[in-house]
Coordinates of C-alpha atoms in Angstrom, one line a residue:
M1 CA 139.9 145.3 75.6
H2 CA 136.6 143.0 75.9
K3 CA 136.9 140.6 79.4
T4 CA 137.0 136.7 77.5
T5 CA 133.9 134.6 79.7
K6 CA 135.8 131.4 80.0
P7 CA 133.5 128.4 78.3
K8 CA 130.8 126.2 80.5
L9 CA 131.3 122.4 79.5
V10 CA 128.2 120.7 80.1
K11 CA 126.8 117.4 78.5
I12 CA 123.8 117.1 76.6
R13 CA 121.4 114.5 75.4
S14 CA 118.3 114.5 73.1
P15 CA 115.3 113.2 75.9
N16 CA 114.9 109.7 73.9
Q17 CA 118.4 108.8 73.9
A18 CA 121.1 107.4 76.6
R19 CA 123.6 108.9 74.5
K20 CA 125.4 112.3 75.6
Y21 CA 128.0 114.4 74.2
G22 CA 130.1 117.2 75.8
I23 CA 129.5 120.6 74.9
A24 CA 131.7 124.2 75.8
A25 CA 129.0 127.4 75.4
V26 CA 129.9 130.4 76.8
N27 CA 126.0 130.9 77.3
L28 CA 122.1 129.4 77.0
K29 CA 121.9 130.7 73.6
E30 CA 124.9 128.9 72.2
L31 CA 124.3 126.1 73.8
I32 CA 121.0 125.0 72.2
K33 CA 122.7 126.2 68.6
K34 CA 125.5 123.5 69.3
G35 CA 123.2 120.9 71.1
C36 CA 120.7 121.6 68.2
Q37 CA 123.5 120.6 65.4
L38 CA 124.9 117.5 67.4
L39 CA 121.5 116.2 67.8
K40 CA 120.2 117.6 64.4
V41 CA 116.9 118.8 65.7
S42 CA 115.8 122.3 65.1
S43 CA 116.0 125.2 67.3
S44 CA 112.6 126.3 66.9
G45 CA 111.2 127.0 70.7
V46 CA 113.9 124.4 72.1
H47 CA 114.6 124.8 75.6
V48 CA 117.3 123.0 78.2
C49 CA 116.7 121.3 81.3
L50 CA 118.3 119.5 84.0
Y51 CA 118.4 116.0 83.4
E52 CA 118.6 114.8 87.0
D53 CA 114.8 116.7 88.2
G54 CA 113.8 118.9 85.1
T55 CA 114.8 122.0 86.1
V56 CA 114.4 124.4 83.3
V57 CA 117.9 126.0 82.7
T58 CA 117.6 129.9 82.1
E59 CA 120.7 132.0 81.1
E60 CA 121.4 133.2 84.9
Y61 CA 121.1 129.4 86.3
F62 CA 123.6 128.1 83.0
Q63 CA 125.8 131.2 84.3
N64 CA 125.8 129.1 87.9
L65 CA 125.9 125.4 86.7
P66 CA 129.4 123.4 87.3
D67 CA 130.8 121.6 84.8
N68 CA 130.1 118.5 83.6
T69 CA 126.3 119.4 84.7
D70 CA 123.6 116.7 82.6
L71 CA 121.1 118.3 80.6
V72 CA 118.3 117.6 78.6
L73 CA 117.2 119.7 75.0
L74 CA 114.0 119.5 74.8
P75 CA 111.8 120.6 71.9
D76 CA 108.6 123.2 71.9
R77 CA 106.1 122.3 74.9
Q78 CA 108.0 118.9 76.0
S79 CA 108.8 119.1 79.5
W80 CA 110.6 116.4 81.5
N81 CA 110.4 114.4 84.7
G82 CA 114.0 113.9 85.4
F83 CA 114.9 109.9 86.2
A84 CA 111.0 109.6 85.9
D85 CA 110.7 109.6 82.5
E86 CA 114.2 107.7 82.1
I87 CA 112.4 104.9 84.2
N88 CA 109.0 105.1 82.4
R89 CA 110.9 104.7 78.9
V90 CA 112.6 101.8 80.0
L91 CA 109.5 99.9 81.9
G92 CA 107.8 100.3 78.3
L93 CA 110.2 98.8 76.0
D94 CA 109.6 95.5 75.7
R95 CA 112.4 92.3 76.4
N96 CA 113.6 92.5 73.3
T97 CA 116.2 96.0 73.8
E98 CA 117.1 94.3 76.9
D99 CA 121.0 94.3 75.4
L100 CA 120.7 97.3 73.9
L101 CA 119.2 99.1 77.4
V102 CA 121.9 97.2 79.4
S103 CA 124.9 98.6 77.1
A104 CA 123.3 101.6 77.2
A105 CA 122.7 102.0 81.1
Q106 CA 126.8 100.5 81.6
G107 CA 127.6 103.6 79.1
L108 CA 126.5 105.7 81.4
L109 CA 127.6 104.8 84.7
S110 CA 131.1 104.6 83.4
D111 CA 130.9 108.4 82.7
E112 CA 129.2 109.1 85.5
R113 CA 130.8 110.7 89.0
S114 CA 127.0 111.5 91.1
P115 CA 127.2 108.9 94.0
K116 CA 123.6 109.3 93.7
R117 CA 123.2 108.8 90.4
R118 CA 125.5 105.7 89.6
R119 CA 123.6 103.9 93.0
I120 CA 120.2 104.4 90.5
L121 CA 122.1 103.2 87.7
G122 CA 123.6 100.3 89.3
D123 CA 120.1 99.3 90.6
L124 CA 118.4 99.6 87.0
L125 CA 121.5 97.5 85.4
S126 CA 121.1 94.8 88.7
N127 CA 117.2 94.4 87.4
L128 CA 117.2 94.6 83.6
R129 CA 120.1 91.6 84.4
D130 CA 116.5 89.5 85.4
S131 CA 116.8 85.9 84.4
S132 CA 114.3 85.2 86.8
E133 CA 112.4 83.2 84.1
L134 CA 114.9 80.7 84.5
E135 CA 114.2 77.8 86.5
D136 CA 117.7 74.7 86.5
R137 CA 121.2 75.2 87.0
L138 CA 122.2 74.6 83.2
Q139 CA 119.7 77.2 81.6
D140 CA 121.6 80.3 84.7
H141 CA 124.9 79.1 85.8
D142 CA 125.6 82.4 87.4
W143 CA 123.0 82.5 89.7
F144 CA 123.8 79.3 91.3
E145 CA 127.9 80.2 91.2
G146 CA 128.8 79.6 95.6
I147 CA 125.8 77.4 96.0
D148 CA 126.5 73.5 95.8
T149 CA 125.9 70.9 93.1
R150 CA 123.1 69.2 94.7
F151 CA 120.7 71.8 94.2
K152 CA 119.8 71.3 90.9
T153 CA 116.7 74.5 90.7
K154 CA 116.5 77.5 91.8
S155 CA 113.1 77.1 93.9
A156 CA 115.0 73.6 95.8
Y157 CA 117.7 75.5 96.8
M158 CA 115.5 79.3 98.0
K159 CA 113.0 76.3 99.9
Y160 CA 116.7 74.8 101.1
N161 CA 117.3 78.3 102.4
C162 CA 113.9 79.1 104.2
E163 CA 114.2 75.5 105.9
S164 CA 118.1 76.9 107.0
R165 CA 116.2 79.2 108.5
I166 CA 113.8 78.3 110.2
R167 CA 116.0 74.7 111.8
G168 CA 117.9 77.8 113.3
Y169 CA 115.2 78.6 115.3
L170 CA 114.5 75.2 116.9
K171 CA 118.3 74.7 117.5
E172 CA 117.4 77.6 119.9
V173 CA 114.5 76.1 121.5
D174 CA 116.9 73.0 122.1
G175 CA 119.8 75.2 123.1
Y176 CA 117.4 77.1 126.1
T177 CA 117.2 73.5 127.7
Q178 CA 120.7 74.3 129.0
T179 CA 119.4 77.1 130.7
I180 CA 117.3 75.5 133.0
Q181 CA 118.5 74.5 136.1
N182 CA 114.8 72.4 137.8
G183 CA 115.7 69.2 137.1
K184 CA 112.0 68.5 136.1
T185 CA 111.1 71.5 134.1
K186 CA 114.0 70.7 132.3
S187 CA 112.9 67.2 131.4
E188 CA 109.3 68.4 130.4
Y189 CA 110.8 71.0 128.2
K190 CA 112.5 69.0 126.3
K191 CA 109.4 67.1 126.2
V192 CA 107.7 69.6 124.8
A193 CA 110.8 70.9 122.0
E194 CA 110.7 67.6 120.6
A195 CA 107.0 67.5 119.8
L196 CA 107.7 70.5 118.4
A197 CA 110.5 69.5 116.0
E198 CA 108.3 66.6 115.1
K199 CA 105.6 69.4 114.3
L200 CA 108.1 71.2 112.2
K201 CA 109.6 68.0 110.4
A202 CA 105.8 67.3 109.2
A203 CA 105.4 70.5 108.1
R204 CA 108.6 70.1 105.7
Y205 CA 110.3 73.3 108.0
N206 CA 108.0 75.5 106.2
G207 CA 110.5 75.8 103.9
T208 CA 107.8 76.7 101.1
Y209 CA 107.8 79.9 102.0
F210 CA 110.6 80.9 100.1
D211 CA 109.6 78.3 97.3
R212 CA 108.1 80.1 94.4
S213 CA 106.9 76.5 92.6
E214 CA 104.5 76.0 95.7
K215 CA 100.2 77.4 95.9
D216 CA 99.7 80.7 96.7
A217 CA 98.8 80.3 99.8
N218 CA 102.1 78.6 101.4
R219 CA 104.6 81.0 99.6
L220 CA 105.7 84.2 100.7
C221 CA 106.8 85.5 97.3
T222 CA 105.0 86.0 93.1
E223 CA 105.2 83.4 90.8
E224 CA 107.8 85.2 89.9
G225 CA 109.9 85.0 92.6
W226 CA 109.1 88.9 93.9
F227 CA 109.5 89.1 97.5
S228 CA 107.9 92.4 99.1
C229 CA 108.4 93.6 102.5
Q230 CA 105.6 93.3 105.3
G231 CA 106.9 96.5 107.5
A232 CA 108.4 96.6 110.6
F233 CA 106.8 94.7 113.8
D234 CA 104.1 97.3 114.6
E235 CA 103.7 98.6 111.0
N236 CA 100.8 97.3 108.9
S237 CA 102.8 97.4 105.6
C238 CA 106.3 99.0 104.6
N239 CA 106.4 102.3 104.2
F240 CA 109.3 101.9 101.8
L241 CA 107.6 99.5 99.5
H242 CA 111.2 97.3 99.5
S243 CA 110.8 94.7 97.1
I244 CA 113.4 91.8 95.5
N245 CA 113.5 88.9 93.3
P246 CA 116.3 86.5 94.5
Y247 CA 115.5 84.3 91.5
G248 CA 116.0 87.1 89.2
N249 CA 120.1 87.3 89.3
R250 CA 122.9 86.4 91.9
E251 CA 123.3 89.5 93.5
S252 CA 119.9 89.8 94.2
R253 CA 119.9 86.5 95.7
I254 CA 123.1 86.8 98.0
L255 CA 120.9 90.5 99.2
F256 CA 117.9 88.7 99.8
S257 CA 120.1 86.6 102.8
T258 CA 119.6 90.3 104.3
W259 CA 116.2 90.5 104.5
N260 CA 114.3 89.1 108.1
L261 CA 112.1 86.6 109.3
D262 CA 110.9 88.9 112.3
H263 CA 109.0 87.5 115.2
L264 CA 106.3 89.8 116.0
I265 CA 106.0 88.3 119.8
E266 CA 109.9 87.8 120.1
K267 CA 111.8 84.6 120.1
K268 CA 114.6 85.0 122.7
R269 CA 113.1 87.4 124.7
T270 CA 109.4 86.5 125.3
V271 CA 108.0 83.3 123.4
I272 CA 110.8 80.5 124.5
P273 CA 111.3 82.5 127.8
A274 CA 107.0 82.1 128.3
L275 CA 107.4 78.4 127.4
A276 CA 109.6 77.3 129.8
K277 CA 108.4 79.5 133.0
A278 CA 104.9 77.0 131.4
L279 CA 106.3 74.3 132.8
E280 CA 107.5 75.4 136.1
A281 CA 104.3 73.9 137.9
N282 CA 102.6 72.0 134.5
K283 CA 104.1 68.8 132.5
S284 CA 104.3 68.8 128.7
N285 CA 101.1 67.4 128.5
D286 CA 99.3 70.6 129.5
I287 CA 100.8 72.8 127.5
N288 CA 99.2 73.7 124.2
V289 CA 102.0 73.1 121.9
D290 CA 100.4 73.8 118.8
Y291 CA 100.5 77.9 119.9
F292 CA 103.8 77.9 120.7
Y293 CA 104.6 76.1 117.3
K294 CA 102.7 78.8 115.9
L295 CA 104.5 81.5 117.6
L296 CA 107.9 80.2 116.6
F297 CA 107.7 78.5 113.3
T298 CA 105.0 79.7 111.3
R299 CA 103.5 83.5 109.6
E300 CA 100.6 83.4 112.2
N301 CA 104.0 85.5 113.9
L302 CA 106.4 85.8 111.2
K303 CA 106.6 88.7 108.7
L304 CA 109.6 89.4 106.2
V305 CA 111.1 92.5 106.5
H306 CA 113.9 94.7 104.7
I307 CA 117.0 94.9 106.8
V308 CA 115.6 98.4 107.3
C309 CA 112.7 97.6 108.4
H310 CA 114.0 95.0 111.2
K311 CA 113.7 97.1 114.5
K312 CA 115.9 95.1 116.6
G313 CA 114.7 97.0 120.1
A314 CA 112.2 95.3 122.4
H315 CA 109.0 94.7 121.0
E316 CA 106.9 94.7 124.1
L317 CA 104.5 92.4 123.0
S318 CA 103.6 89.4 125.5
C319 CA 102.1 85.7 124.8
D320 CA 98.7 85.5 125.1
S321 CA 97.6 83.9 128.6
R322 CA 94.7 82.3 127.3
K323 CA 96.7 80.0 124.8
I324 CA 99.8 78.6 126.5
Y325 CA 97.7 75.7 128.0
K326 CA 95.4 72.9 127.1
R327 CA 91.9 73.9 127.1
V328 CA 90.4 71.5 130.4
K329 CA 87.3 69.6 129.3
K330 CA 84.7 69.6 131.7
T331 CA 83.1 66.5 132.7
V332 CA 79.7 66.1 131.8
K333 CA 77.4 64.9 135.1

């Protein structure tokens, strides 16, 4: 009696289609024959690759594949680079095909078991559902879900979002007052804190950093609303190329809240204590308020970073002792 070989169950598709078909085959030859019939392509020179990374499937490789492996049927001399080809195909299509792409991605996701591929498909879907070109609440109700009705545009809310973060830094400056024991030092510290508050109020709490409607020099994003991670405090750039557009959809807006405006010279550990120490033997009028304002509230000492790039350990950076105090003008005799 001949030993019966159990058919292997796989999923096959063509390189230009999202739809995949289940096929049972005992060997690679049978797989190609059935695949060509289903996809209505010529069997001349056809070869098979793994959908995920483009690995060419040989007979031996086929026999060791787990069931439900995703495969691509390719015509002669055509190669497949895995997800990279799929992404390039998507990016090369125009806006009119977006609904079709969303539908196809949803179909793939519903039939996908690999956590890695589910994550990739999920991210793809999130970006396909982009509505960043819409600005008003009436145009994009979903984006404004959970946001106070006083905000009528995305830019207005994002500006408020940034203002809230910066206001939080000012609150920390004020809060430090309670830790100062010396009465005279505390009084002088309060004066500097008030001066910082006035400067920040005049600058509209630097809310322009998140507002895409602002001029290039005043914002951290592109005109479309894309933000790029600026990398950890001790790096010149982001090694992971993190980027996000919170204007695109509600999910991205919420995820953007995990991004940090990170102080290079640390606010709590260094800047605020240095200010208090400088006032132990000096008056508020002697302090270079502009310098501390820049360190606490401006892009001169702030980097926008993805949570992965936010290093929470000590930065070991100190304030510039030459800038802490105002320069004393020499009297010309």
